[in-house]
mmCIF file of C-alpha atoms in Angstrom:
data_model
loop_
_atom_site.group_PDB
_atom_site.id
_atom_site.type_symbol
_atom_site.label_atom_id
_atom_site.label_comp_id
_atom_site.label_asym_id
_atom_site.label_seq_id
_atom_site.Cartn_x
_atom_site.Cartn_y
_atom_site.Cartn_z
ATOM 1 C CA MET A 25 -13.088 -13.629 6.283
ATOM 2 C CA ASP A 26 -14.151 -10.862 3.941
ATOM 3 C CA PRO A 27 -12.503 -11.016 0.604
ATOM 4 C CA ILE A 28 -10.313 -8.109 -0.478
ATOM 5 C CA ARG A 29 -12.051 -5.898 -2.989
ATOM 6 C CA LEU A 30 -9.818 -2.781 -2.945
ATOM 7 C CA ILE A 31 -5.962 -2.556 -2.869
ATOM 8 C CA VAL A 32 -4.706 0.920 -2.079
ATOM 9 C CA GLY A 33 -0.977 1.860 -2.777
ATOM 10 C CA LEU A 34 0.044 4.916 -0.940
ATOM 11 C CA GLY A 35 2.479 7.429 -2.311
ATOM 12 C CA ASN A 36 2.705 11.007 -3.444
ATOM 13 C CA PRO A 37 1.877 12.071 -6.991
ATOM 14 C CA GLY A 38 4.380 13.731 -9.256
ATOM 15 C CA ARG A 39 7.569 12.702 -10.927
ATOM 16 C CA GLU A 40 9.782 14.176 -8.286
ATOM 17 C CA TYR A 41 8.416 11.611 -5.634
ATOM 18 C CA GLU A 42 8.382 8.527 -7.911
ATOM 19 C CA ALA A 43 11.566 6.913 -6.651
ATOM 20 C CA THR A 44 11.083 7.977 -3.006
ATOM 21 C CA ARG A 45 10.834 5.720 -0.032
ATOM 22 C CA HIS A 46 7.280 7.106 0.720
ATOM 23 C CA ASN A 47 6.195 5.747 -2.603
ATOM 24 C CA VAL A 48 6.716 2.015 -2.200
ATOM 25 C CA GLY A 49 2.874 1.563 -1.996
ATOM 26 C CA PHE A 50 2.676 2.968 -5.559
ATOM 27 C CA TRP A 51 5.552 0.750 -6.699
ATOM 28 C CA TRP A 52 3.639 -2.195 -5.371
ATOM 29 C CA VAL A 53 0.336 -1.510 -7.075
ATOM 30 C CA ASP A 54 2.002 -0.496 -10.259
ATOM 31 C CA GLU A 55 3.714 -3.878 -10.390
ATOM 32 C CA LEU A 56 0.501 -5.741 -9.619
ATOM 33 C CA ALA A 57 -1.358 -3.734 -12.389
ATOM 34 C CA GLU A 58 1.331 -4.497 -14.765
ATOM 35 C CA GLU A 59 1.176 -8.244 -14.126
ATOM 36 C CA ALA A 60 -2.703 -8.271 -14.329
ATOM 37 C CA GLU A 61 -2.540 -6.104 -17.483
ATOM 38 C CA LEU A 62 -4.609 -3.488 -16.015
ATOM 39 C CA ASN A 63 -4.445 0.282 -16.670
ATOM 40 C CA PHE A 64 -4.719 3.134 -14.372
ATOM 41 C CA LYS A 65 -7.064 5.980 -15.293
ATOM 42 C CA SER A 66 -7.641 9.181 -13.497
ATOM 43 C CA GLU A 67 -10.998 9.413 -11.559
ATOM 44 C CA ALA A 68 -11.688 12.834 -10.396
ATOM 45 C CA LYS A 69 -14.508 11.836 -7.962
ATOM 46 C CA PHE A 70 -12.075 9.414 -6.266
ATOM 47 C CA HIS A 71 -9.187 12.003 -6.208
ATOM 48 C CA GLY A 72 -7.041 9.289 -7.638
ATOM 49 C CA LEU A 73 -5.831 6.778 -10.314
ATOM 50 C CA SER A 74 -7.855 3.652 -10.336
ATOM 51 C CA ALA A 75 -7.698 0.413 -12.356
ATOM 52 C CA ARG A 76 -10.476 -2.283 -12.221
ATOM 53 C CA GLY A 77 -10.304 -5.847 -13.472
ATOM 54 C CA LEU A 78 -9.356 -9.465 -12.748
ATOM 55 C CA VAL A 79 -6.425 -10.241 -10.612
ATOM 56 C CA LEU A 80 -5.829 -13.901 -10.092
ATOM 57 C CA GLY A 81 -9.349 -14.669 -11.088
ATOM 58 C CA ARG A 82 -10.889 -12.085 -8.645
ATOM 59 C CA GLU A 83 -12.621 -8.786 -9.499
ATOM 60 C CA LEU A 84 -10.464 -6.172 -7.806
ATOM 61 C CA ILE A 85 -9.963 -2.314 -7.697
ATOM 62 C CA LEU A 86 -6.557 -0.924 -7.379
ATOM 63 C CA LEU A 87 -6.209 2.747 -6.284
ATOM 64 C CA LYS A 88 -3.405 5.275 -6.222
ATOM 65 C CA PRO A 89 -4.519 8.352 -4.320
ATOM 66 C CA GLN A 90 -3.462 11.578 -5.981
ATOM 67 C CA THR A 91 -4.132 13.866 -2.979
ATOM 68 C CA PHE A 92 -0.651 13.604 -1.486
ATOM 69 C CA MET A 93 0.000 11.184 1.388
ATOM 70 C CA ASN A 94 -1.538 13.135 4.222
ATOM 71 C CA LEU A 95 -4.981 13.355 2.408
ATOM 72 C CA SER A 96 -5.003 9.813 1.209
ATOM 73 C CA GLY A 97 -8.240 9.030 3.063
ATOM 74 C CA ARG A 98 -10.196 11.497 0.934
ATOM 75 C CA SER A 99 -9.540 9.161 -2.040
ATOM 76 C CA VAL A 100 -9.944 5.938 -0.190
ATOM 77 C CA GLY A 101 -13.208 6.977 1.449
ATOM 78 C CA ALA A 102 -14.728 8.297 -1.562
ATOM 79 C CA LEU A 103 -14.055 5.160 -3.596
ATOM 80 C CA ALA A 104 -14.987 2.809 -0.542
ATOM 81 C CA GLN A 105 -18.235 4.580 -0.256
ATOM 82 C CA PHE A 106 -19.132 4.746 -3.897
ATOM 83 C CA TYR A 107 -18.617 0.930 -4.329
ATOM 84 C CA LYS A 108 -19.868 0.014 -0.805
ATOM 85 C CA ILE A 109 -16.563 -1.589 0.130
ATOM 86 C CA ALA A 110 -16.185 -2.349 3.869
ATOM 87 C CA PRO A 111 -12.940 -1.490 5.615
ATOM 88 C CA ALA A 112 -12.135 -5.292 6.133
ATOM 89 C CA GLN A 113 -12.243 -5.593 2.320
ATOM 90 C CA ILE A 114 -9.457 -3.010 1.901
ATOM 91 C CA LEU A 115 -5.724 -3.689 1.656
ATOM 92 C CA VAL A 116 -3.545 -0.559 2.086
ATOM 93 C CA VAL A 117 0.073 -1.036 0.896
ATOM 94 C CA HIS A 118 2.437 1.455 2.635
ATOM 95 C CA ASP A 119 5.978 2.283 3.626
ATOM 96 C CA GLU A 120 6.900 1.346 7.268
ATOM 97 C CA LEU A 121 9.641 3.099 9.239
ATOM 98 C CA ASP A 122 9.619 0.448 11.980
ATOM 99 C CA LEU A 123 10.598 -2.311 9.591
ATOM 100 C CA GLN A 124 14.047 -2.637 7.811
ATOM 101 C CA PRO A 125 14.199 -2.659 4.026
ATOM 102 C CA GLY A 126 13.544 -6.204 2.790
ATOM 103 C CA ILE A 127 10.901 -6.877 5.282
ATOM 104 C CA ALA A 128 7.108 -7.046 4.493
ATOM 105 C CA ARG A 129 4.332 -7.564 7.123
ATOM 106 C CA LEU A 130 0.662 -7.992 6.904
ATOM 107 C CA LYS A 131 -1.665 -7.080 9.613
ATOM 108 C CA LEU A 132 -5.386 -6.012 10.231
ATOM 109 C CA GLY A 133 -6.023 -2.820 12.127
ATOM 110 C CA GLY A 134 -3.836 -1.152 14.687
ATOM 111 C CA SER A 135 -2.776 2.516 15.107
ATOM 112 C CA HIS A 136 -1.492 4.679 12.299
ATOM 113 C CA GLY A 137 1.971 4.802 14.027
ATOM 114 C CA GLY A 138 2.548 8.331 12.970
ATOM 115 C CA HIS A 139 1.920 7.454 9.236
ATOM 116 C CA ASN A 140 -0.028 10.470 7.928
ATOM 117 C CA GLY A 141 -1.533 8.471 5.046
ATOM 118 C CA LEU A 142 -2.887 5.876 7.436
ATOM 119 C CA LYS A 143 -4.025 8.477 9.983
ATOM 120 C CA ASP A 144 -6.205 10.127 7.238
ATOM 121 C CA ILE A 145 -7.643 6.832 5.972
ATOM 122 C CA ILE A 146 -8.622 5.906 9.591
ATOM 123 C CA ALA A 147 -10.298 9.179 9.997
ATOM 124 C CA GLN A 148 -12.143 8.911 6.611
ATOM 125 C CA LEU A 149 -13.256 5.335 7.163
ATOM 126 C CA GLY A 150 -14.289 5.935 10.523
ATOM 127 C CA GLY A 151 -12.177 3.009 11.862
ATOM 128 C CA ARG A 152 -8.991 1.056 11.834
ATOM 129 C CA GLU A 153 -10.188 -2.371 10.692
ATOM 130 C CA PHE A 154 -8.623 -2.518 7.365
ATOM 131 C CA TRP A 155 -5.698 -4.700 6.251
ATOM 132 C CA ARG A 156 -2.315 -3.161 5.854
ATOM 133 C CA LEU A 157 0.754 -4.503 3.968
ATOM 134 C CA ARG A 158 3.707 -2.788 5.730
ATOM 135 C CA LEU A 159 6.810 -2.446 3.482
ATOM 136 C CA GLY A 160 9.963 -1.867 5.461
ATOM 137 C CA ILE A 161 12.015 1.259 4.533
ATOM 138 C CA GLY A 162 14.007 1.595 7.607
ATOM 139 C CA HIS A 163 14.458 4.545 9.984
ATOM 140 C CA PRO A 164 16.802 7.350 10.007
ATOM 141 C CA GLY A 165 17.375 7.095 13.660
ATOM 142 C CA ASP A 166 16.247 10.548 14.579
ATOM 143 C CA ARG A 167 12.620 11.701 14.507
ATOM 144 C CA ALA A 168 13.570 15.157 13.296
ATOM 145 C CA GLN A 169 14.948 13.635 10.095
ATOM 146 C CA VAL A 170 11.969 11.334 9.206
ATOM 147 C CA SER A 171 10.414 13.783 6.685
ATOM 148 C CA ASP A 172 13.468 14.162 4.680
ATOM 149 C CA PHE A 173 14.113 10.504 4.984
ATOM 150 C CA VAL A 174 10.825 9.283 3.640
ATOM 151 C CA LEU A 175 10.808 11.827 0.843
ATOM 152 C CA GLY A 176 14.437 10.754 -0.054
ATOM 153 C CA HIS A 177 15.640 8.232 -2.515
ATOM 154 C CA PRO A 178 16.849 4.942 -1.057
ATOM 155 C CA ARG A 179 20.487 3.923 -1.730
ATOM 156 C CA GLU A 180 20.755 1.120 -4.332
ATOM 157 C CA ALA A 181 21.376 -1.556 -1.808
ATOM 158 C CA GLU A 182 18.191 -0.484 0.163
ATOM 159 C CA ARG A 183 16.207 -0.291 -3.093
ATOM 160 C CA GLU A 184 17.055 -3.866 -3.956
ATOM 161 C CA LEU A 185 16.023 -5.076 -0.576
ATOM 162 C CA MET A 186 12.725 -3.102 -0.986
ATOM 163 C CA LEU A 187 11.982 -4.637 -4.278
ATOM 164 C CA GLU A 188 12.654 -8.151 -2.921
ATOM 165 C CA ALA A 189 10.148 -7.373 -0.104
ATOM 166 C CA GLN A 190 7.766 -6.392 -2.720
ATOM 167 C CA HIS A 191 8.300 -9.457 -4.740
ATOM 168 C CA GLN A 192 8.013 -11.680 -1.588
ATOM 169 C CA SER A 193 4.721 -10.092 -0.628
ATOM 170 C CA MET A 194 3.315 -10.583 -4.131
ATOM 171 C CA GLN A 195 3.850 -14.271 -3.666
ATOM 172 C CA VAL A 196 1.295 -14.286 -0.891
ATOM 173 C CA LEU A 197 -1.402 -12.437 -2.843
ATOM 174 C CA PRO A 198 -3.288 -15.542 -3.838
ATOM 175 C CA SER A 199 -3.837 -16.436 -0.110
ATOM 176 C CA VAL A 200 -4.707 -12.740 0.607
ATOM 177 C CA LEU A 201 -7.337 -12.718 -2.125
ATOM 178 C CA ASP A 202 -8.710 -16.035 -1.024
ATOM 179 C CA GLY A 203 -9.302 -14.656 2.514
ATOM 180 C CA LYS A 204 -6.567 -16.949 3.864
ATOM 181 C CA MET A 205 -4.942 -14.319 5.902
ATOM 182 C CA GLU A 206 -3.427 -16.436 8.532
ATOM 183 C CA ALA A 207 -1.652 -18.655 5.846
ATOM 184 C CA ALA A 208 -0.387 -15.499 4.107
ATOM 185 C CA MET A 209 0.995 -13.985 7.281
ATOM 186 C CA LEU A 210 2.628 -17.293 8.194
ATOM 187 C CA LYS A 211 4.259 -17.475 5.008
ATOM 188 C CA LEU A 212 5.448 -13.897 4.619
ATOM 189 C CA HIS A 213 6.513 -13.478 8.286
ATOM 190 C CA SER A 214 8.468 -16.568 8.366
ATOM 191 C CA ARG A 215 10.928 -15.092 5.919
ATOM 192 C CA LYS A 216 13.797 -13.254 7.494
#
């Protein structure tokens, strides 16, 4: 199993999007950077904010694309190409409509499921075989409402559940970084 070298949090840049459901990937990598005492800096050649350093004893790069969600692949692709990081060494943390708030799931590959950020990353990397950490945000129940929903602010109870899922998924990070994905999935997926 390839070690993870790059963790990408997906979101939209700008203060007006900070607290929206679509930005849970940013929330996740921000918390990780804070715990690891890493600072993000703007890197124009990667169209994003990146932080490099030791996380749980492993050399990692954290990335927050600043391209807006539907062009996330431009940022991920540029950084992965520059550092020669294979798709299987990338973990993308993103919001997931098909999971309820409070649920986090880890998986390798699969379709983009209509997620524009994943769609662009697949296009730029030329394949789907990267890891995803899917953080549940729930679904509005009507496809026509999805755009407003993901760009909306979660209710306080939802936000608490989303932060709990973030915390739970952080607990399996040591296994993920050790390449013990089966163990990480078993632990994370056995929670409610």
